[in-house]
mmCIF file of C-alpha atoms and ligand atoms in Angstrom:
data_model
loop_
_atom_site.group_PDB
_atom_site.id
_atom_site.type_symbol
_atom_site.label_atom_id
_atom_site.label_comp_id
_atom_site.label_asym_id
_atom_site.label_seq_id
_atom_site.Cartn_x
_atom_site.Cartn_y
_atom_site.Cartn_z
ATOM 1 C CA MET P 229 75.086 112.749 94.273
ATOM 2 C CA GLU P 230 75.666 110.942 97.540
ATOM 3 C CA LEU P 231 78.952 109.281 98.397
ATOM 4 C CA THR P 232 77.782 105.916 99.543
ATOM 5 C CA ARG P 233 80.010 103.178 100.824
ATOM 6 C CA GLU P 234 79.391 101.099 97.707
ATOM 7 C CA LEU P 235 80.342 104.060 95.416
ATOM 8 C CA LEU P 236 83.429 104.821 97.402
ATOM 9 C CA SER P 237 84.768 101.264 97.522
ATOM 10 C CA GLU P 238 84.219 100.782 93.823
ATOM 11 C CA TRP P 239 85.755 104.166 93.014
ATOM 12 C CA ILE P 240 88.900 103.431 94.954
ATOM 13 C CA SER P 241 89.199 99.920 93.492
ATOM 14 C CA ARG P 242 88.870 101.247 89.919
ATOM 15 C CA PHE P 243 91.374 104.030 90.665
ATOM 16 C CA SER P 244 93.899 101.489 91.980
ATOM 17 C CA ASP P 245 93.519 99.276 88.933
ATOM 18 C CA LYS P 246 94.137 102.304 86.560
ATOM 19 C CA ILE P 247 97.199 103.340 88.500
ATOM 20 C CA GLN P 248 98.598 99.795 88.470
ATOM 21 C CA ASN P 249 97.910 99.388 84.735
ATOM 22 C CA ASN P 250 99.477 102.731 83.859
ATOM 23 C CA LYS P 251 102.334 102.770 86.323
ATOM 24 C CA ASP P 252 105.040 102.857 83.700
ATOM 25 C CA TYR P 253 103.279 105.506 81.654
ATOM 26 C CA LEU P 254 102.979 107.764 84.704
ATOM 27 C CA SER P 255 106.679 107.328 85.529
ATOM 28 C CA ASP P 256 107.587 108.015 81.894
ATOM 29 C CA LEU P 257 105.648 111.266 81.961
ATOM 30 C CA ASP P 258 107.396 112.208 85.206
ATOM 31 C CA SER P 259 110.784 111.366 83.650
ATOM 32 C CA ALA P 260 110.221 114.079 81.030
ATOM 33 C CA ILE P 261 109.589 116.925 83.512
ATOM 34 C CA GLY P 262 110.379 115.507 86.919
ATOM 35 C CA ASP P 263 112.262 112.591 88.423
ATOM 36 C CA GLY P 264 110.508 109.701 86.984
ATOM 37 C CA ASP P 265 108.884 108.210 90.086
ATOM 38 C CA HIS P 266 105.225 109.205 89.921
ATOM 39 C CA GLY P 267 103.928 105.860 88.663
ATOM 40 C CA ASN P 268 105.941 103.887 91.184
ATOM 41 C CA ASN P 269 104.948 106.309 93.984
ATOM 42 C CA MET P 270 101.244 106.024 93.208
ATOM 43 C CA ALA P 271 101.361 102.234 92.610
ATOM 44 C CA ARG P 272 102.918 101.794 96.025
ATOM 45 C CA GLY P 273 100.257 104.047 97.541
ATOM 46 C CA VAL P 274 97.258 102.241 96.015
ATOM 47 C CA GLN P 275 98.668 98.924 97.055
ATOM 48 C CA ALA P 276 98.935 100.137 100.621
ATOM 49 C CA VAL P 277 95.336 101.474 100.395
ATOM 50 C CA LYS P 278 94.092 98.101 99.180
ATOM 51 C CA GLU P 279 95.858 96.310 102.077
ATOM 52 C CA SER P 280 94.545 98.750 104.641
ATOM 53 C CA LEU P 281 90.916 98.531 103.416
ATOM 54 C CA GLU P 282 91.122 94.717 103.320
ATOM 55 C CA LYS P 283 92.132 94.776 107.001
ATOM 56 C CA ASN P 284 89.241 97.125 107.874
ATOM 57 C CA GLU P 285 86.384 95.675 105.904
ATOM 58 C CA ASN P 286 83.655 97.109 108.171
ATOM 59 C CA ALA P 287 84.781 100.694 107.856
ATOM 60 C CA ASP P 288 82.167 103.351 107.094
ATOM 61 C CA VAL P 289 82.569 106.165 104.581
ATOM 62 C CA PRO P 290 84.582 108.646 106.669
ATOM 63 C CA GLN P 291 86.721 105.771 107.987
ATOM 64 C CA ILE P 292 87.459 104.440 104.435
ATOM 65 C CA LEU P 293 88.412 107.957 103.381
ATOM 66 C CA LYS P 294 90.682 108.375 106.364
ATOM 67 C CA LEU P 295 92.356 104.953 105.876
ATOM 68 C CA THR P 296 92.873 105.829 102.243
ATOM 69 C CA ALA P 297 94.442 109.140 103.190
ATOM 70 C CA MET P 298 96.745 107.604 105.815
ATOM 71 C CA ALA P 299 97.985 104.871 103.418
ATOM 72 C CA LEU P 300 98.747 107.429 100.681
ATOM 73 C CA ILE P 301 100.472 109.857 103.019
ATOM 74 C CA SER P 302 102.625 107.166 104.556
ATOM 75 C CA LYS P 303 103.470 105.193 101.380
ATOM 76 C CA VAL P 304 103.512 107.438 98.324
ATOM 77 C CA GLY P 305 106.623 109.516 99.008
ATOM 78 C CA GLY P 306 107.115 112.500 96.666
ATOM 79 C CA ALA P 307 104.988 115.604 96.587
ATOM 80 C CA SER P 308 101.873 113.759 95.346
ATOM 81 C CA GLY P 309 101.498 111.655 98.501
ATOM 82 C CA PRO P 310 100.667 114.358 100.936
ATOM 83 C CA LEU P 311 98.579 116.081 98.295
ATOM 84 C CA TYR P 312 96.361 113.082 97.484
ATOM 85 C CA GLY P 313 96.478 112.231 101.181
ATOM 86 C CA THR P 314 95.199 115.711 102.102
ATOM 87 C CA ALA P 315 92.397 115.390 99.547
ATOM 88 C CA PHE P 316 91.119 112.192 101.157
ATOM 89 C CA LEU P 317 91.729 113.421 104.660
ATOM 90 C CA GLU P 318 89.641 116.567 104.037
ATOM 91 C CA MET P 319 86.862 114.370 102.632
ATOM 92 C CA ALA P 320 87.120 112.180 105.700
ATOM 93 C CA LYS P 321 86.723 115.157 108.038
ATOM 94 C CA ALA P 322 83.820 116.615 106.101
ATOM 95 C CA GLY P 323 82.299 113.191 105.623
ATOM 96 C CA ASN P 324 81.066 113.181 109.210
ATOM 97 C CA ASP P 325 78.679 116.032 108.385
ATOM 98 C CA THR P 326 77.831 115.455 104.724
ATOM 99 C CA LYS P 327 77.784 112.744 102.082
ATOM 100 C CA ASP P 328 77.331 115.164 99.270
ATOM 101 C CA LEU P 329 79.914 114.384 96.743
ATOM 102 C CA GLY P 330 80.159 117.935 95.408
ATOM 103 C CA GLU P 331 80.838 119.354 98.838
ATOM 104 C CA LEU P 332 83.334 116.697 99.603
ATOM 105 C CA LEU P 333 85.249 117.133 96.340
ATOM 106 C CA GLN P 334 85.330 120.860 96.904
ATOM 107 C CA LYS P 335 86.850 120.329 100.388
ATOM 108 C CA ALA P 336 89.424 118.013 98.851
ATOM 109 C CA LEU P 337 90.435 120.515 96.216
ATOM 110 C CA SER P 338 90.656 123.341 98.787
ATOM 111 C CA GLY P 339 92.923 121.079 100.836
ATOM 112 C CA ILE P 340 95.259 120.336 97.872
ATOM 113 C CA GLU P 341 95.432 124.049 97.047
ATOM 114 C CA LYS P 342 96.104 125.031 100.639
ATOM 115 C CA ARG P 343 98.746 122.341 101.095
ATOM 116 C CA GLY P 344 100.620 122.771 97.837
ATOM 117 C CA GLY P 345 99.968 126.411 97.123
ATOM 118 C CA ALA P 346 99.195 125.723 93.425
ATOM 119 C CA GLN P 347 96.512 127.574 91.467
ATOM 120 C CA PRO P 348 94.690 126.656 88.300
ATOM 121 C CA GLY P 349 97.138 127.206 85.439
ATOM 122 C CA ASP P 350 100.227 126.087 87.377
ATOM 123 C CA LYS P 351 100.347 122.720 85.520
ATOM 124 C CA THR P 352 99.549 120.420 88.419
ATOM 125 C CA MET P 353 96.792 118.016 89.507
ATOM 126 C CA VAL P 354 94.867 121.108 90.581
ATOM 127 C CA ASP P 355 94.123 121.792 86.920
ATOM 128 C CA VAL P 356 92.205 118.545 86.542
ATOM 129 C CA TRP P 357 90.346 118.800 89.932
ATOM 130 C CA ASN P 358 89.369 122.390 89.326
ATOM 131 C CA LYS P 359 87.920 121.540 85.850
ATOM 132 C CA VAL P 360 86.033 118.374 86.665
ATOM 133 C CA ILE P 361 84.706 118.259 90.252
ATOM 134 C CA LYS P 362 81.468 120.153 89.688
ATOM 135 C CA LYS P 363 80.459 117.926 86.826
ATOM 136 C CA ALA P 364 81.647 114.804 88.671
ATOM 137 C CA ALA P 365 79.354 115.698 91.526
ATOM 138 C CA ASP P 366 76.233 116.086 89.401
ATOM 139 C CA SER P 367 76.928 113.045 87.207
ATOM 140 C CA SER P 368 77.380 115.129 84.032
ATOM 141 C CA LEU P 369 81.104 114.476 83.685
ATOM 142 C CA THR P 370 82.245 112.645 80.499
ATOM 143 C CA GLY P 371 85.434 110.905 79.574
ATOM 144 C CA GLN P 372 86.064 113.717 77.067
ATOM 145 C CA ASP P 373 85.793 116.308 79.894
ATOM 146 C CA VAL P 374 88.457 114.457 81.874
ATOM 147 C CA GLU P 375 90.680 114.039 78.837
ATOM 148 C CA ALA P 376 90.359 117.721 77.982
ATOM 149 C CA ALA P 377 91.265 118.727 81.549
ATOM 150 C CA VAL P 378 94.340 116.500 81.518
ATOM 151 C CA GLU P 379 95.310 117.670 78.029
ATOM 152 C CA SER P 380 95.050 121.299 79.107
ATOM 153 C CA THR P 381 98.204 120.879 81.201
ATOM 154 C CA ARG P 382 100.292 120.164 78.092
ATOM 155 C CA ASP P 383 100.780 123.746 77.063
ATOM 156 C CA MET P 384 101.166 125.178 80.577
ATOM 157 C CA VAL P 385 104.438 126.371 82.072
ATOM 158 C CA ALA P 386 104.900 124.542 85.425
ATOM 159 C CA LYS P 387 104.869 126.863 88.362
ATOM 160 C CA LYS P 388 104.848 124.328 91.242
ATOM 161 C CA GLY P 389 106.650 121.068 92.059
ATOM 162 C CA ARG P 390 109.715 119.649 90.359
ATOM 163 C CA ALA P 391 108.632 120.457 86.899
ATOM 164 C CA SER P 392 108.720 124.201 87.775
ATOM 165 C CA TYR P 393 112.569 123.862 87.762
ATOM 166 C CA LEU P 394 112.317 123.451 84.005
ATOM 167 C CA GLY P 395 110.322 126.665 83.480
ATOM 168 C CA GLU P 396 109.404 127.030 79.819
ATOM 169 C CA ARG P 397 110.925 123.646 78.970
ATOM 170 C CA SER P 398 108.023 122.048 80.779
ATOM 171 C CA VAL P 399 105.765 123.127 77.868
ATOM 172 C CA GLY P 400 104.682 120.355 75.532
ATOM 173 C CA HIS P 401 104.478 117.638 78.211
ATOM 174 C CA LEU P 402 101.436 116.448 80.202
ATOM 175 C CA ASP P 403 101.654 116.878 83.975
ATOM 176 C CA PRO P 404 101.986 113.398 85.539
ATOM 177 C CA GLY P 405 99.842 114.269 88.598
ATOM 178 C CA ALA P 406 97.154 115.670 86.272
ATOM 179 C CA VAL P 407 97.180 112.349 84.414
ATOM 180 C CA SER P 408 96.887 110.329 87.654
ATOM 181 C CA SER P 409 94.041 112.655 88.788
ATOM 182 C CA GLY P 410 92.420 112.049 85.414
ATOM 183 C CA TYR P 411 92.383 108.328 86.341
ATOM 184 C CA LEU P 412 90.801 109.197 89.665
ATOM 185 C CA PHE P 413 87.900 110.995 87.880
ATOM 186 C CA GLU P 414 87.586 108.412 85.086
ATOM 187 C CA ALA P 415 87.288 105.834 87.845
ATOM 188 C CA LEU P 416 84.590 107.931 89.478
ATOM 189 C CA LEU P 417 82.548 108.351 86.353
ATOM 190 C CA GLU P 418 82.819 104.639 85.481
ATOM 191 C CA THR P 419 81.675 103.832 88.976
ATOM 192 C CA GLU P 420 78.731 106.198 88.731
ATOM 193 C CA GLU P 421 77.727 104.502 85.435
ATOM 194 C CA SER P 422 78.118 100.963 86.921
ATOM 195 C CA LEU P 423 75.915 101.475 90.014
HETATM 196 P P1 ADP X 678 107.721 114.442 93.230
HETATM 197 O O1 ADP X 678 107.488 115.630 92.334
HETATM 198 O O2 ADP X 678 108.072 114.789 94.615
HETATM 199 O O3 ADP X 678 108.719 113.449 92.589
HETATM 200 P P2 ADP X 678 105.495 112.830 92.224
HETATM 201 O O4 ADP X 678 106.367 112.632 91.015
HETATM 202 O O5 ADP X 678 104.901 111.650 92.836
HETATM 203 O O6 ADP X 678 106.324 113.661 93.335
HETATM 204 O O7 ADP X 678 104.301 113.829 91.851
HETATM 205 C C1 ADP X 678 104.407 114.879 90.948
HETATM 206 C C2 ADP X 678 103.098 115.539 90.772
HETATM 207 O O8 ADP X 678 102.611 116.137 91.975
HETATM 208 C C3 ADP X 678 103.068 116.618 89.683
HETATM 209 O O9 ADP X 678 102.944 116.110 88.390
HETATM 210 C C4 ADP X 678 101.992 117.521 90.141
HETATM 211 O O10 ADP X 678 100.731 117.196 89.508
HETATM 212 C C5 ADP X 678 101.828 117.295 91.591
HETATM 213 N N1 ADP X 678 102.409 118.392 92.382
HETATM 214 C C6 ADP X 678 103.675 118.669 92.683
HETATM 215 N N2 ADP X 678 103.722 119.758 93.465
HETATM 216 C C7 ADP X 678 102.473 120.277 93.584
HETATM 217 C C8 ADP X 678 101.873 121.348 94.260
HETATM 218 N N3 ADP X 678 102.577 122.264 94.987
HETATM 219 N N4 ADP X 678 100.493 121.515 94.170
HETATM 220 C C9 ADP X 678 99.764 120.595 93.527
HETATM 221 N N5 ADP X 678 100.274 119.523 92.822
HETATM 222 C C10 ADP X 678 101.592 119.361 92.865
HETATM 223 MG MG1 MG X 679 108.317 112.596 90.730
#
């Protein structure tokens, strides 16, 4: 699947809406195993993305990806900002050579893993990315796939980020960054269906 300008704009817009609509839920999840700011962090970020993209309405795909990355890095605060920012920045860099969504998402995931040092099973957003990007790229992803990937973090022991301070006590709770990444991929699959 090709990452067109239309797909990217709609994807980001749907992701922003999901973050705004679930801001309190994301922060509640973060209160259980972190510091309770994930929803507010992400909502601030997507608002900044929206403003930046409105100011640059003629941006092409790599430029939109870069503007998104910059807004997230500068406005999210917390560990998730640089991680989501890195994901979009890696896609922006690779986006000059390819528009293949599968390749771009793989670059994004590699960037997140390199930046944060988390591996699959560590109870982070990586667990969702790792499980869904192949299917997202060939349009075979379903809502149930995303839900299962998010849900898989519930029984994991957190090994990275603030939740890792809780060790075994992090078991039984969803990872907030996995949930927000779930929104990112639900937004993508809804966009793929709508275009
Ligand atoms: P902070 O933990 O600094 O308060 P947030 O609450 O915004 O930042 O984001 C927390 C989320 O970030 C976690 O739920 C997890 O998914 C993700 N995260 C934290 N550290 C890492 C890491 N090293 N690698 C991947 N994801 C991480
Ligand atoms: Mg937090």
